[in-house]
Short mmCIF file of C-alpha atoms in Angstrom, two decimals:
data_model
loop_
_atom_site.label_atom_id
_atom_site.label_comp_id
_atom_site.label_asym_id
_atom_site.label_seq_id
_atom_site.Cartn_x
_atom_site.Cartn_y
_atom_site.Cartn_z
CA MET A 566 -9.56 36.29 -25.59
CA MET A 567 -11.14 33.68 -23.41
CA ALA A 568 -10.47 30.03 -22.64
CA ASP A 569 -13.59 28.12 -21.11
CA MET A 570 -12.73 25.35 -18.91
CA ARG A 571 -15.81 24.67 -16.93
CA GLY A 572 -16.77 21.10 -16.16
CA PRO A 573 -19.99 19.90 -17.50
CA GLY A 574 -23.22 19.51 -15.14
CA ARG A 575 -21.74 21.88 -12.33
CA ASP A 576 -23.86 24.30 -10.30
CA THR A 577 -21.71 27.30 -9.83
CA GLU A 578 -22.75 29.00 -6.51
CA LEU A 579 -19.53 31.22 -6.00
CA ASP A 580 -16.81 32.40 -8.51
CA VAL A 581 -13.12 32.97 -7.27
CA VAL A 582 -12.07 36.09 -9.19
CA ILE A 583 -8.11 36.06 -9.67
CA ALA A 584 -6.21 38.76 -11.51
CA THR A 585 -2.72 37.75 -12.52
CA ARG A 586 0.19 39.61 -14.29
CA ASP A 587 3.68 38.12 -15.06
CA ARG A 588 3.34 35.84 -11.93
CA PRO A 589 5.82 33.07 -11.96
CA ALA A 590 4.09 29.81 -13.35
CA ASP A 591 4.96 27.77 -10.16
CA LYS A 592 3.13 30.36 -7.91
CA LEU A 593 -0.10 30.61 -10.23
CA ALA A 594 -0.07 26.70 -10.26
CA ASP A 595 -0.03 26.67 -6.52
CA CYS A 596 -2.74 28.98 -6.11
CA LEU A 597 -4.98 26.95 -8.34
CA GLY A 598 -3.96 23.64 -7.08
CA ALA A 599 -5.08 24.91 -3.48
CA LEU A 600 -8.35 25.91 -5.09
CA TRP A 601 -9.04 22.30 -6.27
CA ARG A 602 -8.45 20.94 -2.76
CA GLN A 603 -11.60 22.85 -1.35
CA SER A 604 -14.27 21.01 0.81
CA PHE A 605 -16.85 22.86 -1.10
CA GLU A 606 -17.46 21.95 -4.57
CA HIS A 607 -20.03 24.23 -6.20
CA PHE A 608 -17.88 26.98 -7.29
CA GLY A 609 -16.03 28.20 -10.47
CA VAL A 610 -12.53 30.10 -11.06
CA ILE A 611 -12.04 32.93 -13.29
CA VAL A 612 -8.50 34.21 -13.97
CA VAL A 613 -8.11 37.52 -15.55
CA ASP A 614 -4.68 37.55 -17.33
CA ASP A 615 -3.75 41.52 -17.23
CA GLY A 616 -1.73 41.25 -20.40
CA SER A 617 1.07 39.17 -19.14
CA ARG A 618 4.14 38.86 -21.46
CA ASP A 619 3.68 34.97 -21.36
CA PRO A 620 -0.19 34.32 -21.67
CA VAL A 621 -1.44 31.97 -19.01
CA ALA A 622 -4.47 30.57 -20.76
CA ARG A 623 -2.43 27.64 -22.19
CA ARG A 624 -0.73 26.72 -19.72
CA VAL A 625 -3.69 26.77 -17.23
CA GLU A 626 -5.58 24.56 -19.72
CA ALA A 627 -2.76 22.18 -20.03
CA SER A 628 -2.28 21.95 -16.13
CA HIS A 629 -6.27 22.03 -15.30
CA PRO A 630 -7.95 20.74 -18.33
CA THR A 631 -11.53 19.47 -16.71
CA ARG A 632 -11.45 22.23 -13.69
CA PRO A 633 -14.08 24.86 -13.74
CA ILE A 634 -12.06 27.63 -14.87
CA ARG A 635 -12.22 30.31 -17.32
CA VAL A 636 -9.39 32.66 -18.48
CA ILE A 637 -9.73 35.96 -19.93
CA ARG A 638 -6.97 38.09 -21.18
CA ASN A 639 -6.58 41.77 -21.73
CA ALA A 640 -4.37 42.34 -24.69
CA GLU A 641 -2.80 45.19 -22.59
CA SER A 642 -2.37 45.68 -18.83
CA ALA A 643 -5.62 47.46 -17.54
CA GLY A 644 -4.34 47.29 -13.66
CA PRO A 645 -5.84 45.41 -11.03
CA ALA A 646 -9.10 46.97 -10.52
CA ALA A 647 -10.32 46.85 -14.26
CA SER A 648 -9.31 43.26 -14.33
CA ARG A 649 -11.25 42.09 -11.25
CA ASN A 650 -14.20 44.23 -12.51
CA LYS A 651 -13.60 42.04 -15.80
CA GLY A 652 -13.75 39.16 -14.09
CA VAL A 653 -17.04 39.70 -11.99
CA ALA A 654 -18.72 40.67 -15.11
CA LEU A 655 -17.73 37.35 -16.67
CA SER A 656 -19.58 35.62 -13.48
CA ASP A 657 -23.13 34.65 -13.32
CA ALA A 658 -22.79 32.90 -9.88
CA PRO A 659 -24.38 34.94 -6.86
CA TYR A 660 -21.36 35.20 -5.07
CA VAL A 661 -17.68 36.33 -5.86
CA LEU A 662 -14.48 35.74 -3.71
CA PHE A 663 -11.38 37.58 -4.60
CA ILE A 664 -7.75 36.16 -3.79
CA ASP A 665 -4.38 37.12 -5.04
CA ASP A 666 -2.42 35.02 -7.34
CA ASP A 667 0.01 34.04 -5.03
CA CYS A 668 -2.10 33.11 -2.27
CA ILE A 669 -2.41 29.27 -1.03
CA SER A 670 -6.20 28.70 0.28
CA HIS A 671 -7.07 26.62 3.22
CA PRO A 672 -9.31 23.93 2.28
CA GLU A 673 -12.24 25.53 4.06
CA LEU A 674 -11.67 28.85 2.40
CA VAL A 675 -14.58 28.94 -0.15
CA ALA A 676 -16.94 26.89 2.17
CA ARG A 677 -16.53 29.39 5.19
CA HIS A 678 -16.89 32.53 2.81
CA HIS A 679 -20.04 30.88 1.00
CA ALA A 680 -21.71 29.84 4.32
CA ALA A 681 -20.95 33.67 5.70
CA LEU A 682 -22.74 35.11 2.51
CA ASP A 683 -25.54 32.58 2.08
CA ARG A 684 -26.68 32.86 5.67
CA ALA A 685 -26.86 36.49 6.07
CA ALA A 686 -30.00 38.21 6.32
CA GLY A 687 -28.84 41.27 4.69
CA PRO A 688 -26.00 42.69 2.59
CA VAL A 689 -22.69 41.46 4.07
CA VAL A 690 -18.91 41.13 3.18
CA SER A 691 -16.78 38.26 4.29
CA LEU A 692 -13.32 38.85 5.14
CA GLY A 693 -10.57 36.15 6.16
CA PRO A 694 -6.87 36.41 7.26
CA ILE A 695 -4.04 36.65 4.96
CA LEU A 696 -1.34 35.00 6.70
CA SER A 697 2.49 34.09 5.83
CA PRO A 698 3.21 30.60 5.24
CA PRO A 699 3.71 28.57 8.33
CA GLY A 700 7.41 27.61 9.42
CA ARG A 701 8.99 30.09 6.87
CA ARG A 702 11.51 32.45 7.72
CA LEU A 703 10.67 35.79 5.99
CA PRO A 704 12.93 38.59 4.61
CA PRO A 705 12.83 41.51 7.17
CA TRP A 706 10.43 43.85 5.19
CA THR A 707 7.91 40.87 4.38
CA HIS A 708 8.08 39.68 7.92
CA TRP A 709 7.19 43.62 8.96
CA ASP A 710 3.97 43.48 6.73
CA ALA A 711 3.27 40.03 8.14
CA ASP A 712 3.51 41.02 11.69
CA ARG A 713 1.01 44.07 11.29
CA LEU A 714 -1.41 42.25 9.60
CA GLY A 715 -1.28 39.03 11.95
CA ARG A 716 -1.67 41.26 15.12
CA GLU A 717 -4.68 42.74 13.59
CA TYR A 718 -6.19 39.55 12.57
CA ALA A 719 -5.43 38.50 16.23
CA ARG A 720 -7.58 41.39 17.61
CA LEU A 721 -10.57 40.76 15.24
CA GLY A 722 -10.43 36.80 16.13
CA ARG A 723 -10.45 37.78 19.77
CA GLY A 724 -13.26 40.18 19.29
CA GLU A 725 -11.21 43.54 20.39
CA SER A 726 -11.46 45.05 16.83
CA THR A 727 -14.50 45.43 14.74
CA PRO A 728 -14.51 43.98 11.10
CA ALA A 729 -14.83 47.27 8.95
CA TRP A 730 -14.36 48.70 5.43
CA THR A 731 -10.67 49.53 6.01
CA HIS A 732 -9.92 45.80 6.39
CA CYS A 733 -11.06 45.09 2.83
CA TYR A 734 -8.05 43.59 0.90
CA THR A 735 -8.67 41.75 -2.34
CA GLY A 736 -6.15 39.00 -1.21
CA ASN A 737 -9.31 37.47 0.68
CA LEU A 738 -12.74 39.20 0.32
CA ALA A 739 -15.99 37.79 -0.96
CA VAL A 740 -19.21 39.71 -1.52
CA ARG A 741 -22.43 39.28 -3.29
CA ARG A 742 -22.22 40.05 -6.81
CA ALA A 743 -25.46 42.02 -6.80
CA ASP A 744 -23.98 44.23 -4.15
CA PHE A 745 -20.69 44.50 -6.18
CA LEU A 746 -22.54 45.54 -9.07
CA ALA A 747 -24.78 47.95 -7.16
CA ILE A 748 -21.80 50.18 -6.50
CA ASP A 749 -20.23 49.65 -9.89
CA GLY A 750 -17.24 47.60 -8.74
CA PHE A 751 -13.79 48.88 -8.41
CA ASP A 752 -12.74 52.15 -9.01
CA GLU A 753 -10.41 51.80 -12.12
CA ARG A 754 -8.69 55.17 -11.53
CA LEU A 755 -6.81 53.81 -8.47
CA ALA A 756 -3.97 51.71 -8.80
CA ARG A 757 -3.58 50.90 -5.12
CA GLN A 758 -5.98 50.55 -2.35
CA GLU A 759 -8.95 50.13 -4.72
CA ASP A 760 -10.09 47.30 -2.34
CA ILE A 761 -10.18 49.68 0.79
CA GLU A 762 -12.05 52.59 -1.18
CA LEU A 763 -14.42 49.48 -2.54
CA GLY A 764 -14.95 48.55 1.27
CA PHE A 765 -16.37 52.13 2.07
CA ARG A 766 -18.73 52.41 -0.87
CA LEU A 767 -19.94 48.69 0.20
CA SER A 768 -20.42 49.82 3.66
CA ARG A 769 -22.37 53.24 2.36
CA LEU A 770 -24.35 50.94 0.56
CA GLY A 771 -25.68 49.09 3.80
CA CYS A 772 -23.40 46.17 4.12
CA ARG A 773 -21.89 44.64 7.30
CA PHE A 774 -18.56 43.01 7.54
CA ALA A 775 -18.06 39.47 9.01
CA PHE A 776 -14.52 38.28 9.77
CA ASP A 777 -14.04 34.61 9.85
CA PRO A 778 -10.37 33.41 11.43
CA VAL A 779 -10.80 30.00 9.51
CA ALA A 780 -11.05 31.49 6.08
CA VAL A 781 -7.48 31.67 5.70
CA VAL A 782 -5.14 32.50 2.63
CA TRP A 783 -1.44 32.08 3.19
CA HIS A 784 0.32 34.86 1.15
CA ASP A 785 3.67 33.62 -0.35
CA SER A 786 5.04 36.98 -1.18
CA ASP A 787 8.28 37.63 -3.27
CA ARG A 788 8.28 41.49 -2.91
CA THR A 789 11.73 42.83 -3.29
CA LEU A 790 13.13 45.32 -0.67
CA ARG A 791 13.21 47.95 -3.50
CA ASN A 792 9.45 47.27 -4.41
CA TRP A 793 8.69 47.39 -0.34
CA THR A 794 10.25 50.75 0.04
CA ARG A 795 8.19 52.64 -2.70
CA ILE A 796 4.77 51.07 -1.08
CA PRO A 797 4.67 53.77 2.02
CA ALA A 798 4.63 56.65 -0.46
CA ARG A 799 2.46 55.08 -3.02
CA SER A 800 -0.07 54.51 -0.18
CA ALA A 801 0.17 58.15 1.06
CA HIS A 802 -0.63 59.41 -2.50
CA PHE A 803 -3.57 57.19 -3.02
CA ASP A 804 -4.91 57.87 0.27
CA VAL A 805 -5.06 61.54 -0.51
CA LEU A 806 -6.71 60.47 -4.10
CA ILE A 807 -9.71 58.36 -2.06
CA ASP A 808 -10.21 61.23 0.14
CA GLN A 809 -10.79 63.35 -3.06
CA LEU A 810 -12.57 60.93 -5.06
CA VAL A 811 -14.93 59.93 -1.96
CA PRO A 812 -15.03 62.87 0.31
CA ASP A 813 -17.31 61.28 2.61
CA SER A 814 -15.09 58.55 3.52
CA GLY A 815 -13.20 60.60 5.85
CA ARG A 816 -10.03 58.78 4.77
CA LEU A 817 -7.36 61.54 5.47
CA SER A 818 -9.03 62.52 8.78
CA SER A 819 -8.77 58.64 9.83
CA VAL A 820 -5.02 58.37 8.76
CA ARG A 821 -4.21 61.34 10.64
CA ALA A 822 -5.81 60.27 13.80
CA ASP A 823 -4.11 57.07 13.48
CA LEU A 824 -0.66 58.93 13.05
CA ARG A 825 -1.50 60.94 16.19
CA HIS A 826 -1.52 57.93 18.12
CA ARG A 827 1.99 56.10 16.86
CA HIS A 828 4.37 55.35 19.31
CA ARG A 829 6.16 58.63 20.66
CA LEU A 830 9.58 57.70 19.48
CA LEU A 831 8.08 57.49 15.97
CA ARG A 832 6.32 60.91 16.18
CA LEU A 833 9.61 62.34 17.56
CA ALA A 834 11.48 60.68 14.60
CA ARG A 835 9.39 62.77 12.14
CA ARG A 836 10.13 66.03 13.73
CA VAL A 837 14.01 65.16 13.88
CA CYS A 838 13.98 63.93 10.23
CA ARG A 839 12.10 66.91 8.28
CA PRO A 840 15.37 67.96 6.96
CA PRO A 841 15.74 65.87 3.53
CA VAL A 842 19.30 65.01 4.26
CA ALA A 843 18.25 63.52 7.81
CA HIS A 844 15.46 61.64 6.39
CA ARG A 845 17.65 59.83 3.92
CA CYS A 846 20.11 59.17 6.34
CA ALA A 847 17.51 57.72 8.78
CA VAL A 848 15.77 55.55 6.39
CA THR A 849 18.84 54.13 4.91
CA GLY A 850 20.31 53.53 8.66
CA ALA A 851 17.06 51.93 9.63
CA ILE A 852 16.85 49.46 6.80
CA ALA A 853 20.53 48.57 7.34
CA ALA A 854 19.79 47.96 11.11
CA GLY A 855 16.56 46.03 10.64
CA CYS A 856 18.16 43.67 8.18
CA LEU A 857 21.03 43.17 10.53
CA LEU A 858 18.98 42.44 13.40
CA HIS A 859 16.91 40.33 11.49
CA ALA A 860 19.84 38.32 10.26
CA LEU A 861 20.80 37.94 14.31
CA HIS A 862 16.97 36.82 14.93
CA ALA A 863 16.64 39.99 17.01
CA ASP A 864 13.05 40.28 15.41
CA ARG A 865 11.45 42.85 17.67
CA PRO A 866 14.00 45.58 17.26
CA ALA A 867 14.15 44.76 13.35
CA LEU A 868 10.32 45.08 13.13
CA ALA A 869 10.92 48.67 14.95
CA ALA A 870 13.36 49.68 12.52
CA PHE A 871 11.06 48.91 9.43
CA SER A 872 8.15 50.52 11.15
CA LEU A 873 10.42 53.72 11.28
CA VAL A 874 10.84 53.37 7.64
CA TRP A 875 7.50 52.98 6.97
CA ASP A 876 6.43 55.79 9.14
CA LEU A 877 9.15 58.19 7.73
CA GLU A 878 8.59 57.25 4.07
CA TYR A 879 4.42 57.54 4.37
CA THR A 880 4.35 60.66 6.42
CA ARG A 881 6.87 62.60 4.01
CA ALA A 882 4.79 61.55 0.96
CA LEU A 883 1.61 62.52 2.93
CA ALA A 884 2.58 65.80 3.29
CA GLU A 885 3.84 66.41 -0.31
CA ALA A 886 0.88 64.78 -1.83
CA THR A 887 -1.54 66.98 0.46
CA SER A 888 0.22 69.86 -0.24
CA ALA A 889 0.06 69.28 -4.24
CA SER A 890 -3.50 68.54 -3.73
CA SER A 891 -4.10 71.86 -1.70
CA GLY A 892 -2.30 73.61 -4.65
CA ARG A 893 -4.41 72.31 -7.41
CA LEU A 894 -7.59 73.14 -5.74
CA GLN A 895 -6.38 76.57 -5.32
CA ARG A 896 -5.45 77.27 -8.84
CA ARG A 897 -8.92 75.55 -9.84
CA PRO A 898 -11.11 78.17 -11.56
CA ALA A 899 -14.27 79.31 -9.71
#
């Protein structure tokens, strides 16, 4: 199913591809509304409705009847990777920009990404910051996410860190459509971290990575604590899967090197909390302490508490996933 709402007589030099599923109507409306305030004019928007319970095409058409937008719907949910691939397949623009359906774009977002891609002499991937909305007091787990990303973006902006495939997030990423198609797009077997895996294959294609601190989106996350606590384990399992699907990515080697260089107190906590009961008590206690400290505006120790939660949950799941993967390989017939 596709609704075509492109305005007449518009040259489309870039398409913004947005995958959405069951996002509250006001969040998607805000996301699209920010795109209509862009300084750059020659772009279109492709929304892929990934089987939402309430189809989005009708309300998008009612809200934006004259805008350069196309809406396509999956009858059943196919996942973000497949949905974004479908959006790119619908595009005929030379460049595509991926943002999430709960992101608010800086007015220069499209212009900056278009300029980075258009002036490049060779294959390039354009990256921009994904920041929390200014002036908003976030829940402590969301604050932890925002703080981690914000510190890395600050290092990139100061030139202390080099943009690479590990910085590829579909909340704010632009690429030449020809390069995207040359590597067959997102791997639809991945339900998480498909953007980082895409980044690795783009680097293997010869793409360089460019970071523009002005090409900002503000991520208005409404993730619950329950959902957040599931992410570390899911990330660990998909890191193992990526390492299997793309062995030359060195994903697990990179992850293990990073874990070895974490704060010594985190490394000590892993050893102390190996028994399941100790692990559960430490995670539960750290969440409670982090929430209390955040309520008291003691942000630094609150962030440290949630770092402990992430580290314990991730490393435990990584050990389990690695062991299970090794067992499957050992049982595989010669």
